[in-house]
Amino acid sequence: MNTKLIRIAELAKTNEKMKFTSLAHLLNEEALKQCHYELMGNKATGIDGVTKAEYGENLDENIKKLVNRLKKKSYRPLPVRRTYIDKPGSNKKRPLGIPAYEDKIVQRGIAKILNAIYENDFLDSSFGFRPNRNCHDALKVLNVYIEKRYTNYIVDADIRSFFDKVDHKWLMVFLEHRIADPRLLRLIARFLKAGYMEEGKWLYTDKGTPQGGIISPILANVYLHYVLDLWFEKVIRKQCQGQAYIVRYADDFVCCFSYKKDADRFYQLLENRFNKFNLEVAEEKTKVIAFGRFAKENCKRKGIKKPKTFDFLGFTHYCSESKDGSFRVKRKTSRKKMQAKLNKSKEWLKANRTKGTSFIMERMTRSLTGYYNYYCITDNVQAVNNYRYELSKLLFKWLNRRSQKRSFTWKKFNLFLKRFPLPRPRTKVNIYELRSHISYIQ
């Protein structure tokens, strides 16, 4: 399958208007077995409760039956299991849809095919859920646009409940620009219409692509590629008098403009554009702000202390200066994200405080390491160090509640940390170190 996918990618790259008429046959026994091996075995199960280990006990027979059903067009995905997770910084819950294990296998196979076709179509402004592109790359590109281009205004936009609002009819229209294989299109449509199970009831939906599904990220990228990325590139940028740039990660995006009238006009047009495709701008989270090398001077003239900030990908971006006094945009961990992570650690410590000390400290070390890998970027080590300090205070509190007698004073706790040291933060990602395979100029 990999060889065929490479060939598909080559054809897609050389002919932007080519429609692929024969794709479903790629979901053969060998390809689906490979998808099975690639899936993680510790993930939550769907409504049938089947795990990877259970499915793999009779893998050859199960895959053979699956391929047979796909060929006969009798395969129908099961409804996803609806569950909810906490939404950072609020009391709201975010819905997740967990597919059955066999559906995960098919979704992974479809996602590979779609990625081979669309990876060459997607623009450089898109970063979410794409190979060899990550959040740090998006931040680096945004940094170039703000510091090295003539950016004076930022449109910080948010799509309300995007994954729940994706219009199925429009999505199928977008897919048909590149795919003319009715079998594959029918299969994707069945996943979209499978619905979900909640509290024992099956609920049908004619919109949305559930977060948690393997196929959802690529479908979301296809949708926003046509709704937002191409529109911004082909229409908005050409209408602007100054420079205009966009950086998008999944449904989270930031736009940079030279002139306020261009930024204001884009904001007005954005609402109409989204309405056409049944999306909605979250007005309470969307704003136009002065930001860039002249923002500080403009604020002084208006009697404002300092320029406003904006959040993107878990970081609060703010105007600052380098050591030589020149303009720099800096980042610190978003207060909302930091507090959400501390709350999560607090709940874990509360539930596991009676466990062994080594077990608790090993878990805290792993948690901090993961946190450092993402948040330890240029200019943010101090904010990360503050997080480490707050986490150590939580650790002190809950280790002291292992019994009715307080086991630690601060002095003893510091001695304890010498035996079980928490790793200290250091810069992991240089925001100015650009990767060669990413285009930084639109």
PDB file of N, CA and C in Angstrom, residues 287-384:
ATOM      1  N   LYS A 287     -11.315  38.789  18.091  1.00  0.00           N
ATOM      2  CA  LYS A 287     -11.028  40.214  18.278  1.00  0.00           C
ATOM      3  C   LYS A 287      -9.993  40.685  17.268  1.00  0.00           C
ATOM      4  N   VAL A 288     -10.031  41.998  17.030  1.00  0.00           N
ATOM      5  CA  VAL A 288      -9.009  42.663  16.214  1.00  0.00           C
ATOM      6  C   VAL A 288      -8.195  43.535  17.153  1.00  0.00           C
ATOM      7  N   ILE A 289      -6.886  43.309  17.221  1.00  0.00           N
ATOM      8  CA  ILE A 289      -6.048  44.073  18.146  1.00  0.00           C
ATOM      9  C   ILE A 289      -4.833  44.652  17.420  1.00  0.00           C
ATOM     10  N   ALA A 290      -4.372  45.792  17.917  1.00  0.00           N
ATOM     11  CA  ALA A 290      -3.119  46.360  17.419  1.00  0.00           C
ATOM     12  C   ALA A 290      -1.973  45.552  18.015  1.00  0.00           C
ATOM     13  N   PHE A 291      -1.094  45.068  17.147  1.00  0.00           N
ATOM     14  CA  PHE A 291      -0.012  44.202  17.614  1.00  0.00           C
ATOM     15  C   PHE A 291       1.127  44.263  16.613  1.00  0.00           C
ATOM     16  N   GLY A 292       2.339  44.409  17.107  1.00  0.00           N
ATOM     17  CA  GLY A 292       3.488  44.476  16.213  1.00  0.00           C
ATOM     18  C   GLY A 292       4.482  45.523  16.674  1.00  0.00           C
ATOM     19  N   ARG A 293       5.400  45.871  15.788  1.00  0.00           N
ATOM     20  CA  ARG A 293       6.527  46.730  16.171  1.00  0.00           C
ATOM     21  C   ARG A 293       6.106  48.158  16.513  1.00  0.00           C
ATOM     22  N   PHE A 294       4.944  48.608  15.981  1.00  0.00           N
ATOM     23  CA  PHE A 294       4.501  49.975  16.265  1.00  0.00           C
ATOM     24  C   PHE A 294       3.353  50.017  17.273  1.00  0.00           C
ATOM     25  N   ALA A 295       2.951  48.886  17.787  1.00  0.00           N
ATOM     26  CA  ALA A 295       1.797  48.833  18.685  1.00  0.00           C
ATOM     27  C   ALA A 295       2.038  49.605  19.974  1.00  0.00           C
ATOM     28  N   LYS A 296       3.253  49.503  20.506  1.00  0.00           N
ATOM     29  CA  LYS A 296       3.564  50.179  21.769  1.00  0.00           C
ATOM     30  C   LYS A 296       3.490  51.697  21.618  1.00  0.00           C
ATOM     31  N   GLU A 297       4.035  52.209  20.515  1.00  0.00           N
ATOM     32  CA  GLU A 297       3.999  53.650  20.275  1.00  0.00           C
ATOM     33  C   GLU A 297       2.566  54.132  20.069  1.00  0.00           C
ATOM     34  N   ASN A 298       1.770  53.356  19.340  1.00  0.00           N
ATOM     35  CA  ASN A 298       0.377  53.731  19.103  1.00  0.00           C
ATOM     36  C   ASN A 298      -0.419  53.765  20.407  1.00  0.00           C
ATOM     37  N   CYS A 299      -0.127  52.826  21.313  1.00  0.00           N
ATOM     38  CA  CYS A 299      -0.815  52.786  22.599  1.00  0.00           C
ATOM     39  C   CYS A 299      -0.463  54.019  23.433  1.00  0.00           C
ATOM     40  N   LYS A 300       0.795  54.429  23.403  1.00  0.00           N
ATOM     41  CA  LYS A 300       1.215  55.618  24.162  1.00  0.00           C
ATOM     42  C   LYS A 300       0.488  56.863  23.674  1.00  0.00           C
ATOM     43  N   ARG A 301       0.325  56.994  22.358  1.00  0.00           N
ATOM     44  CA  ARG A 301      -0.367  58.161  21.800  1.00  0.00           C
ATOM     45  C   ARG A 301      -1.832  58.191  22.213  1.00  0.00           C
ATOM     46  N   LYS A 302      -2.413  56.998  22.413  1.00  0.00           N
ATOM     47  CA  LYS A 302      -3.823  56.913  22.807  1.00  0.00           C
ATOM     48  C   LYS A 302      -4.001  56.871  24.320  1.00  0.00           C
ATOM     49  N   GLY A 303      -2.902  56.949  25.056  1.00  0.00           N
ATOM     50  CA  GLY A 303      -2.993  56.926  26.506  1.00  0.00           C
ATOM     51  C   GLY A 303      -3.212  55.545  27.090  1.00  0.00           C
ATOM     52  N   ILE A 304      -2.903  54.510  26.310  1.00  0.00           N
ATOM     53  CA  ILE A 304      -3.050  53.121  26.770  1.00  0.00           C
ATOM     54  C   ILE A 304      -1.689  52.623  27.241  1.00  0.00           C
ATOM     55  N   LYS A 305      -1.651  51.946  28.381  1.00  0.00           N
ATOM     56  CA  LYS A 305      -0.380  51.532  28.985  1.00  0.00           C
ATOM     57  C   LYS A 305       0.430  50.613  28.086  1.00  0.00           C
ATOM     58  N   LYS A 306      -0.209  49.571  27.560  1.00  0.00           N
ATOM     59  CA  LYS A 306       0.532  48.606  26.749  1.00  0.00           C
ATOM     60  C   LYS A 306      -0.411  47.908  25.774  1.00  0.00           C
ATOM     61  N   PRO A 307       0.126  47.334  24.687  1.00  0.00           N
ATOM     62  CA  PRO A 307      -0.714  46.645  23.697  1.00  0.00           C
ATOM     63  C   PRO A 307      -1.411  45.423  24.302  1.00  0.00           C
ATOM     64  N   LYS A 308      -2.522  45.054  23.723  1.00  0.00           N
ATOM     65  CA  LYS A 308      -3.242  43.862  24.157  1.00  0.00           C
ATOM     66  C   LYS A 308      -2.479  42.605  23.746  1.00  0.00           C
ATOM     67  N   THR A 309      -2.830  41.524  24.356  1.00  0.00           N
ATOM     68  CA  THR A 309      -2.212  40.229  24.055  1.00  0.00           C
ATOM     69  C   THR A 309      -3.225  39.314  23.372  1.00  0.00           C
ATOM     70  N   PHE A 310      -2.752  38.197  22.838  1.00  0.00           N
ATOM     71  CA  PHE A 310      -3.665  37.185  22.305  1.00  0.00           C
ATOM     72  C   PHE A 310      -3.094  35.802  22.584  1.00  0.00           C
ATOM     73  N   ASP A 311      -3.972  34.831  22.686  1.00  0.00           N
ATOM     74  CA  ASP A 311      -3.579  33.445  22.957  1.00  0.00           C
ATOM     75  C   ASP A 311      -3.662  32.615  21.688  1.00  0.00           C
ATOM     76  N   PHE A 312      -2.651  31.770  21.500  1.00  0.00           N
ATOM     77  CA  PHE A 312      -2.630  30.861  20.352  1.00  0.00           C
ATOM     78  C   PHE A 312      -1.820  29.631  20.720  1.00  0.00           C
ATOM     79  N   LEU A 313      -2.424  28.463  20.587  1.00  0.00           N
ATOM     80  CA  LEU A 313      -1.775  27.182  20.843  1.00  0.00           C
ATOM     81  C   LEU A 313      -1.205  27.070  22.262  1.00  0.00           C
ATOM     82  N   GLY A 314      -1.937  27.611  23.223  1.00  0.00           N
ATOM     83  CA  GLY A 314      -1.547  27.462  24.623  1.00  0.00           C
ATOM     84  C   GLY A 314      -0.573  28.509  25.125  1.00  0.00           C
ATOM     85  N   PHE A 315      -0.228  29.496  24.285  1.00  0.00           N
ATOM     86  CA  PHE A 315       0.707  30.550  24.678  1.00  0.00           C
ATOM     87  C   PHE A 315       0.048  31.918  24.558  1.00  0.00           C
ATOM     88  N   THR A 316       0.328  32.780  25.515  1.00  0.00           N
ATOM     89  CA  THR A 316      -0.082  34.179  25.442  1.00  0.00           C
ATOM     90  C   THR A 316       1.032  34.962  24.758  1.00  0.00           C
ATOM     91  N   HIS A 317       0.714  35.593  23.628  1.00  0.00           N
ATOM     92  CA  HIS A 317       1.692  36.364  22.861  1.00  0.00           C
ATOM     93  C   HIS A 317       1.595  37.830  23.281  1.00  0.00           C
ATOM     94  N   TYR A 318       2.749  38.462  23.535  1.00  0.00           N
ATOM     95  CA  TYR A 318       2.749  39.858  23.951  1.00  0.00           C
ATOM     96  C   TYR A 318       3.926  40.600  23.334  1.00  0.00           C
ATOM     97  N   CYS A 319       3.757  41.904  23.164  1.00  0.00           N
ATOM     98  CA  CYS A 319       4.803  42.741  22.579  1.00  0.00           C
ATOM     99  C   CYS A 319       5.865  43.039  23.625  1.00  0.00           C
ATOM    100  N   SER A 320       7.134  42.907  23.227  1.00  0.00           N
ATOM    101  CA  SER A 320       8.224  43.155  24.156  1.00  0.00           C
ATOM    102  C   SER A 320       9.439  43.652  23.376  1.00  0.00           C
ATOM    103  N   GLU A 321      10.586  43.640  24.034  1.00  0.00           N
ATOM    104  CA  GLU A 321      11.816  44.107  23.410  1.00  0.00           C
ATOM    105  C   GLU A 321      12.942  43.117  23.640  1.00  0.00           C
ATOM    106  N   SER A 322      13.914  43.139  22.738  1.00  0.00           N
ATOM    107  CA  SER A 322      15.127  42.334  22.914  1.00  0.00           C
ATOM    108  C   SER A 322      16.110  43.115  23.776  1.00  0.00           C
ATOM    109  N   LYS A 323      17.253  42.543  24.061  1.00  0.00           N
ATOM    110  CA  LYS A 323      18.253  43.204  24.911  1.00  0.00           C
ATOM    111  C   LYS A 323      18.761  44.505  24.309  1.00  0.00           C
ATOM    112  N   ASP A 324      18.766  44.600  22.965  1.00  0.00           N
ATOM    113  CA  ASP A 324      19.247  45.829  22.331  1.00  0.00           C
ATOM    114  C   ASP A 324      18.137  46.862  22.124  1.00  0.00           C
ATOM    115  N   GLY A 325      16.936  46.561  22.636  1.00  0.00           N
ATOM    116  CA  GLY A 325      15.838  47.519  22.567  1.00  0.00           C
ATOM    117  C   GLY A 325      14.959  47.418  21.344  1.00  0.00           C
ATOM    118  N   SER A 326      15.255  46.496  20.435  1.00  0.00           N
ATOM    119  CA  SER A 326      14.426  46.330  19.238  1.00  0.00           C
ATOM    120  C   SER A 326      13.187  45.499  19.557  1.00  0.00           C
ATOM    121  N   PHE A 327      12.166  45.602  18.688  1.00  0.00           N
ATOM    122  CA  PHE A 327      10.896  44.921  18.942  1.00  0.00           C
ATOM    123  C   PHE A 327      11.045  43.404  18.895  1.00  0.00           C
ATOM    124  N   ARG A 328      10.372  42.753  19.811  1.00  0.00           N
ATOM    125  CA  ARG A 328      10.262  41.288  19.790  1.00  0.00           C
ATOM    126  C   ARG A 328       8.901  40.877  20.307  1.00  0.00           C
ATOM    127  N   VAL A 329       8.352  39.832  19.711  1.00  0.00           N
ATOM    128  CA  VAL A 329       7.149  39.230  20.266  1.00  0.00           C
ATOM    129  C   VAL A 329       7.602  38.074  21.151  1.00  0.00           C
ATOM    130  N   LYS A 330       7.070  38.036  22.364  1.00  0.00           N
ATOM    131  CA  LYS A 330       7.419  36.972  23.297  1.00  0.00           C
ATOM    132  C   LYS A 330       6.173  36.193  23.675  1.00  0.00           C
ATOM    133  N   ARG A 331       6.404  35.040  24.281  1.00  0.00           N
ATOM    134  CA  ARG A 331       5.303  34.140  24.646  1.00  0.00           C
ATOM    135  C   ARG A 331       5.491  33.616  26.056  1.00  0.00           C
ATOM    136  N   LYS A 332       4.365  33.440  26.719  1.00  0.00           N
ATOM    137  CA  LYS A 332       4.368  32.774  28.019  1.00  0.00           C
ATOM    138  C   LYS A 332       3.178  31.836  28.056  1.00  0.00           C
ATOM    139  N   THR A 333       3.263  30.838  28.903  1.00  0.00           N
ATOM    140  CA  THR A 333       2.182  29.865  28.992  1.00  0.00           C
ATOM    141  C   THR A 333       0.875  30.557  29.322  1.00  0.00           C
ATOM    142  N   SER A 334      -0.165  30.242  28.585  1.00  0.00           N
ATOM    143  CA  SER A 334      -1.489  30.791  28.862  1.00  0.00           C
ATOM    144  C   SER A 334      -1.912  30.454  30.291  1.00  0.00           C
ATOM    145  N   ARG A 335      -2.398  31.450  31.016  1.00  0.00           N
ATOM    146  CA  ARG A 335      -2.810  31.239  32.404  1.00  0.00           C
ATOM    147  C   ARG A 335      -3.901  30.160  32.494  1.00  0.00           C
ATOM    148  N   LYS A 336      -4.796  30.178  31.525  1.00  0.00           N
ATOM    149  CA  LYS A 336      -5.880  29.195  31.517  1.00  0.00           C
ATOM    150  C   LYS A 336      -5.335  27.776  31.368  1.00  0.00           C
ATOM    151  N   LYS A 337      -4.373  27.596  30.458  1.00  0.00           N
ATOM    152  CA  LYS A 337      -3.784  26.269  30.243  1.00  0.00           C
ATOM    153  C   LYS A 337      -2.992  25.799  31.451  1.00  0.00           C
ATOM    154  N   MET A 338      -2.245  26.730  32.059  1.00  0.00           N
ATOM    155  CA  MET A 338      -1.443  26.374  33.222  1.00  0.00           C
ATOM    156  C   MET A 338      -2.331  25.952  34.383  1.00  0.00           C
ATOM    157  N   GLN A 339      -3.402  26.715  34.626  1.00  0.00           N
ATOM    158  CA  GLN A 339      -4.295  26.390  35.734  1.00  0.00           C
ATOM    159  C   GLN A 339      -5.020  25.077  35.500  1.00  0.00           C
ATOM    160  N   ALA A 340      -5.389  24.824  34.245  1.00  0.00           N
ATOM    161  CA  ALA A 340      -6.065  23.564  33.923  1.00  0.00           C
ATOM    162  C   ALA A 340      -5.157  22.368  34.190  1.00  0.00           C
ATOM    163  N   LYS A 341      -3.872  22.514  33.844  1.00  0.00           N
ATOM    164  CA  LYS A 341      -2.906  21.430  34.080  1.00  0.00           C
ATOM    165  C   LYS A 341      -2.675  21.228  35.570  1.00  0.00           C
ATOM    166  N   LEU A 342      -2.618  22.324  36.336  1.00  0.00           N
ATOM    167  CA  LEU A 342      -2.457  22.204  37.791  1.00  0.00           C
ATOM    168  C   LEU A 342      -3.666  21.536  38.423  1.00  0.00           C
ATOM    169  N   ASN A 343      -4.849  21.882  37.941  1.00  0.00           N
ATOM    170  CA  ASN A 343      -6.070  21.260  38.469  1.00  0.00           C
ATOM    171  C   ASN A 343      -6.089  19.761  38.208  1.00  0.00           C
ATOM    172  N   LYS A 344      -5.623  19.381  37.020  1.00  0.00           N
ATOM    173  CA  LYS A 344      -5.562  17.965  36.679  1.00  0.00           C
ATOM    174  C   LYS A 344      -4.573  17.227  37.573  1.00  0.00           C
ATOM    175  N   SER A 345      -3.413  17.852  37.829  1.00  0.00           N
ATOM    176  CA  SER A 345      -2.405  17.250  38.711  1.00  0.00           C
ATOM    177  C   SER A 345      -2.925  17.165  40.140  1.00  0.00           C
ATOM    178  N   LYS A 346      -3.672  18.174  40.555  1.00  0.00           N
ATOM    179  CA  LYS A 346      -4.248  18.168  41.899  1.00  0.00           C
ATOM    180  C   LYS A 346      -5.195  16.988  42.083  1.00  0.00           C
ATOM    181  N   GLU A 347      -6.069  16.773  41.099  1.00  0.00           N
ATOM    182  CA  GLU A 347      -7.029  15.659  41.189  1.00  0.00           C
ATOM    183  C   GLU A 347      -6.304  14.313  41.216  1.00  0.00           C
ATOM    184  N   TRP A 348      -5.224  14.203  40.438  1.00  0.00           N
ATOM    185  CA  TRP A 348      -4.482  12.947  40.420  1.00  0.00           C
ATOM    186  C   TRP A 348      -3.794  12.701  41.765  1.00  0.00           C
ATOM    187  N   LEU A 349      -3.170  13.726  42.314  1.00  0.00           N
ATOM    188  CA  LEU A 349      -2.495  13.590  43.607  1.00  0.00           C
ATOM    189  C   LEU A 349      -3.491  13.266  44.714  1.00  0.00           C
ATOM    190  N   LYS A 350      -4.642  13.884  44.648  1.00  0.00           N
ATOM    191  CA  LYS A 350      -5.680  13.630  45.654  1.00  0.00           C
ATOM    192  C   LYS A 350      -6.127  12.173  45.621  1.00  0.00           C
ATOM    193  N   ALA A 351      -6.259  11.637  44.411  1.00  0.00           N
ATOM    194  CA  ALA A 351      -6.743  10.256  44.258  1.00  0.00           C
ATOM    195  C   ALA A 351      -5.659   9.222  44.525  1.00  0.00           C
ATOM    196  N   ASN A 352      -4.388   9.606  44.381  1.00  0.00           N
ATOM    197  CA  ASN A 352      -3.287   8.625  44.475  1.00  0.00           C
ATOM    198  C   ASN A 352      -2.311   8.910  45.616  1.00  0.00           C
ATOM    199  N   ARG A 353      -2.684   9.768  46.545  1.00  0.00           N
ATOM    200  CA  ARG A 353      -1.749  10.181  47.590  1.00  0.00           C
ATOM    201  C   ARG A 353      -1.331   9.040  48.515  1.00  0.00           C
ATOM    202  N   THR A 354      -2.124   7.968  48.565  1.00  0.00           N
ATOM    203  CA  THR A 354      -1.781   6.844  49.443  1.00  0.00           C
ATOM    204  C   THR A 354      -0.853   5.841  48.760  1.00  0.00           C
ATOM    205  N   LYS A 355      -0.563   6.070  47.470  1.00  0.00           N
ATOM    206  CA  LYS A 355       0.332   5.160  46.751  1.00  0.00           C
ATOM    207  C   LYS A 355       1.770   5.369  47.222  1.00  0.00           C
ATOM    208  N   GLY A 356       2.666   4.499  46.777  1.00  0.00           N
ATOM    209  CA  GLY A 356       4.066   4.595  47.162  1.00  0.00           C
ATOM    210  C   GLY A 356       4.721   5.884  46.676  1.00  0.00           C
ATOM    211  N   THR A 357       5.671   6.361  47.445  1.00  0.00           N
ATOM    212  CA  THR A 357       6.348   7.609  47.115  1.00  0.00           C
ATOM    213  C   THR A 357       7.038   7.539  45.755  1.00  0.00           C
ATOM    214  N   SER A 358       7.714   6.446  45.494  1.00  0.00           N
ATOM    215  CA  SER A 358       8.424   6.291  44.214  1.00  0.00           C
ATOM    216  C   SER A 358       7.449   6.360  43.044  1.00  0.00           C
ATOM    217  N   PHE A 359       6.282   5.735  43.205  1.00  0.00           N
ATOM    218  CA  PHE A 359       5.262   5.732  42.149  1.00  0.00           C
ATOM    219  C   PHE A 359       4.784   7.154  41.868  1.00  0.00           C
ATOM    220  N   ILE A 360       4.492   7.909  42.941  1.00  0.00           N
ATOM    221  CA  ILE A 360       3.998   9.282  42.792  1.00  0.00           C
ATOM    222  C   ILE A 360       5.049  10.169  42.128  1.00  0.00           C
ATOM    223  N   MET A 361       6.291  10.076  42.596  1.00  0.00           N
ATOM    224  CA  MET A 361       7.337  10.947  42.068  1.00  0.00           C
ATOM    225  C   MET A 361       7.696  10.595  40.616  1.00  0.00           C
ATOM    226  N   GLU A 362       7.614   9.320  40.285  1.00  0.00           N
ATOM    227  CA  GLU A 362       7.863   8.917  38.889  1.00  0.00           C
ATOM    228  C   GLU A 362       6.805   9.504  37.974  1.00  0.00           C
ATOM    229  N   ARG A 363       5.556   9.481  38.435  1.00  0.00           N
ATOM    230  CA  ARG A 363       4.466  10.050  37.638  1.00  0.00           C
ATOM    231  C   ARG A 363       4.628  11.573  37.499  1.00  0.00           C
ATOM    232  N   MET A 364       4.995  12.259  38.566  1.00  0.00           N
ATOM    233  CA  MET A 364       5.203  13.707  38.519  1.00  0.00           C
ATOM    234  C   MET A 364       6.349  14.065  37.566  1.00  0.00           C
ATOM    235  N   THR A 365       7.402  13.252  37.583  1.00  0.00           N
ATOM    236  CA  THR A 365       8.544  13.490  36.691  1.00  0.00           C
ATOM    237  C   THR A 365       8.130  13.340  35.232  1.00  0.00           C
ATOM    238  N   ARG A 366       7.356  12.293  34.939  1.00  0.00           N
ATOM    239  CA  ARG A 366       6.872  12.089  33.558  1.00  0.00           C
ATOM    240  C   ARG A 366       5.976  13.243  33.124  1.00  0.00           C
ATOM    241  N   SER A 367       5.110  13.676  34.035  1.00  0.00           N
ATOM    242  CA  SER A 367       4.191  14.769  33.728  1.00  0.00           C
ATOM    243  C   SER A 367       4.958  16.059  33.427  1.00  0.00           C
ATOM    244  N   LEU A 368       5.957  16.347  34.255  1.00  0.00           N
ATOM    245  CA  LEU A 368       6.759  17.555  34.042  1.00  0.00           C
ATOM    246  C   LEU A 368       7.550  17.482  32.740  1.00  0.00           C
ATOM    247  N   THR A 369       8.097  16.303  32.442  1.00  0.00           N
ATOM    248  CA  THR A 369       8.881  16.146  31.208  1.00  0.00           C
ATOM    249  C   THR A 369       8.021  16.434  29.984  1.00  0.00           C
ATOM    250  N   GLY A 370       6.806  15.903  29.965  1.00  0.00           N
ATOM    251  CA  GLY A 370       5.891  16.172  28.858  1.00  0.00           C
ATOM    252  C   GLY A 370       5.528  17.645  28.769  1.00  0.00           C
ATOM    253  N   TYR A 371       5.313  18.262  29.916  1.00  0.00           N
ATOM    254  CA  TYR A 371       4.997  19.690  29.967  1.00  0.00           C
ATOM    255  C   TYR A 371       6.162  20.517  29.430  1.00  0.00           C
ATOM    256  N   TYR A 372       7.380  20.156  29.843  1.00  0.00           N
ATOM    257  CA  TYR A 372       8.570  20.880  29.383  1.00  0.00           C
ATOM    258  C   TYR A 372       8.748  20.752  27.867  1.00  0.00           C
ATOM    259  N   ASN A 373       8.515  19.559  27.340  1.00  0.00           N
ATOM    260  CA  ASN A 373       8.719  19.325  25.908  1.00  0.00           C
ATOM    261  C   ASN A 373       7.873  20.262  25.053  1.00  0.00           C
ATOM    262  N   TYR A 374       6.701  20.638  25.566  1.00  0.00           N
ATOM    263  CA  TYR A 374       5.839  21.528  24.790  1.00  0.00           C
ATOM    264  C   TYR A 374       6.059  22.997  25.144  1.00  0.00           C
ATOM    265  N   TYR A 375       6.098  23.311  26.424  1.00  0.00           N
ATOM    266  CA  TYR A 375       6.071  24.713  26.835  1.00  0.00           C
ATOM    267  C   TYR A 375       7.450  25.356  26.998  1.00  0.00           C
ATOM    268  N   CYS A 376       8.515  24.576  27.032  1.00  0.00           N
ATOM    269  CA  CYS A 376       9.852  25.170  27.205  1.00  0.00           C
ATOM    270  C   CYS A 376      10.384  25.685  25.878  1.00  0.00           C
ATOM    271  N   ILE A 377       9.825  26.827  25.455  1.00  0.00           N
ATOM    272  CA  ILE A 377      10.294  27.464  24.231  1.00  0.00           C
ATOM    273  C   ILE A 377      10.987  28.772  24.602  1.00  0.00           C
ATOM    274  N   THR A 378      11.559  29.431  23.622  1.00  0.00           N
ATOM    275  CA  THR A 378      12.268  30.686  23.835  1.00  0.00           C
ATOM    276  C   THR A 378      11.422  31.667  24.650  1.00  0.00           C
ATOM    277  N   ASP A 379      12.005  32.242  25.687  1.00  0.00           N
ATOM    278  CA  ASP A 379      11.406  33.280  26.551  1.00  0.00           C
ATOM    279  C   ASP A 379      10.385  32.745  27.555  1.00  0.00           C
ATOM    280  N   ASN A 380      10.132  31.445  27.593  1.00  0.00           N
ATOM    281  CA  ASN A 380       9.062  30.950  28.453  1.00  0.00           C
ATOM    282  C   ASN A 380       9.547  30.100  29.624  1.00  0.00           C
ATOM    283  N   VAL A 381      10.849  29.953  29.811  1.00  0.00           N
ATOM    284  CA  VAL A 381      11.359  29.077  30.869  1.00  0.00           C
ATOM    285  C   VAL A 381      10.935  29.561  32.257  1.00  0.00           C
ATOM    286  N   GLN A 382      10.887  30.884  32.465  1.00  0.00           N
ATOM    287  CA  GLN A 382      10.494  31.407  33.774  1.00  0.00           C
ATOM    288  C   GLN A 382       9.054  31.041  34.107  1.00  0.00           C
ATOM    289  N   ALA A 383       8.156  31.151  33.115  1.00  0.00           N
ATOM    290  CA  ALA A 383       6.752  30.783  33.339  1.00  0.00           C
ATOM    291  C   ALA A 383       6.638  29.292  33.637  1.00  0.00           C
ATOM    292  N   VAL A 384       7.438  28.476  32.964  1.00  0.00           N
ATOM    293  CA  VAL A 384       7.430  27.038  33.217  1.00  0.00           C
ATOM    294  C   VAL A 384       7.973  26.735  34.610  1.00  0.00           C
TER     295      VAL A 384
END
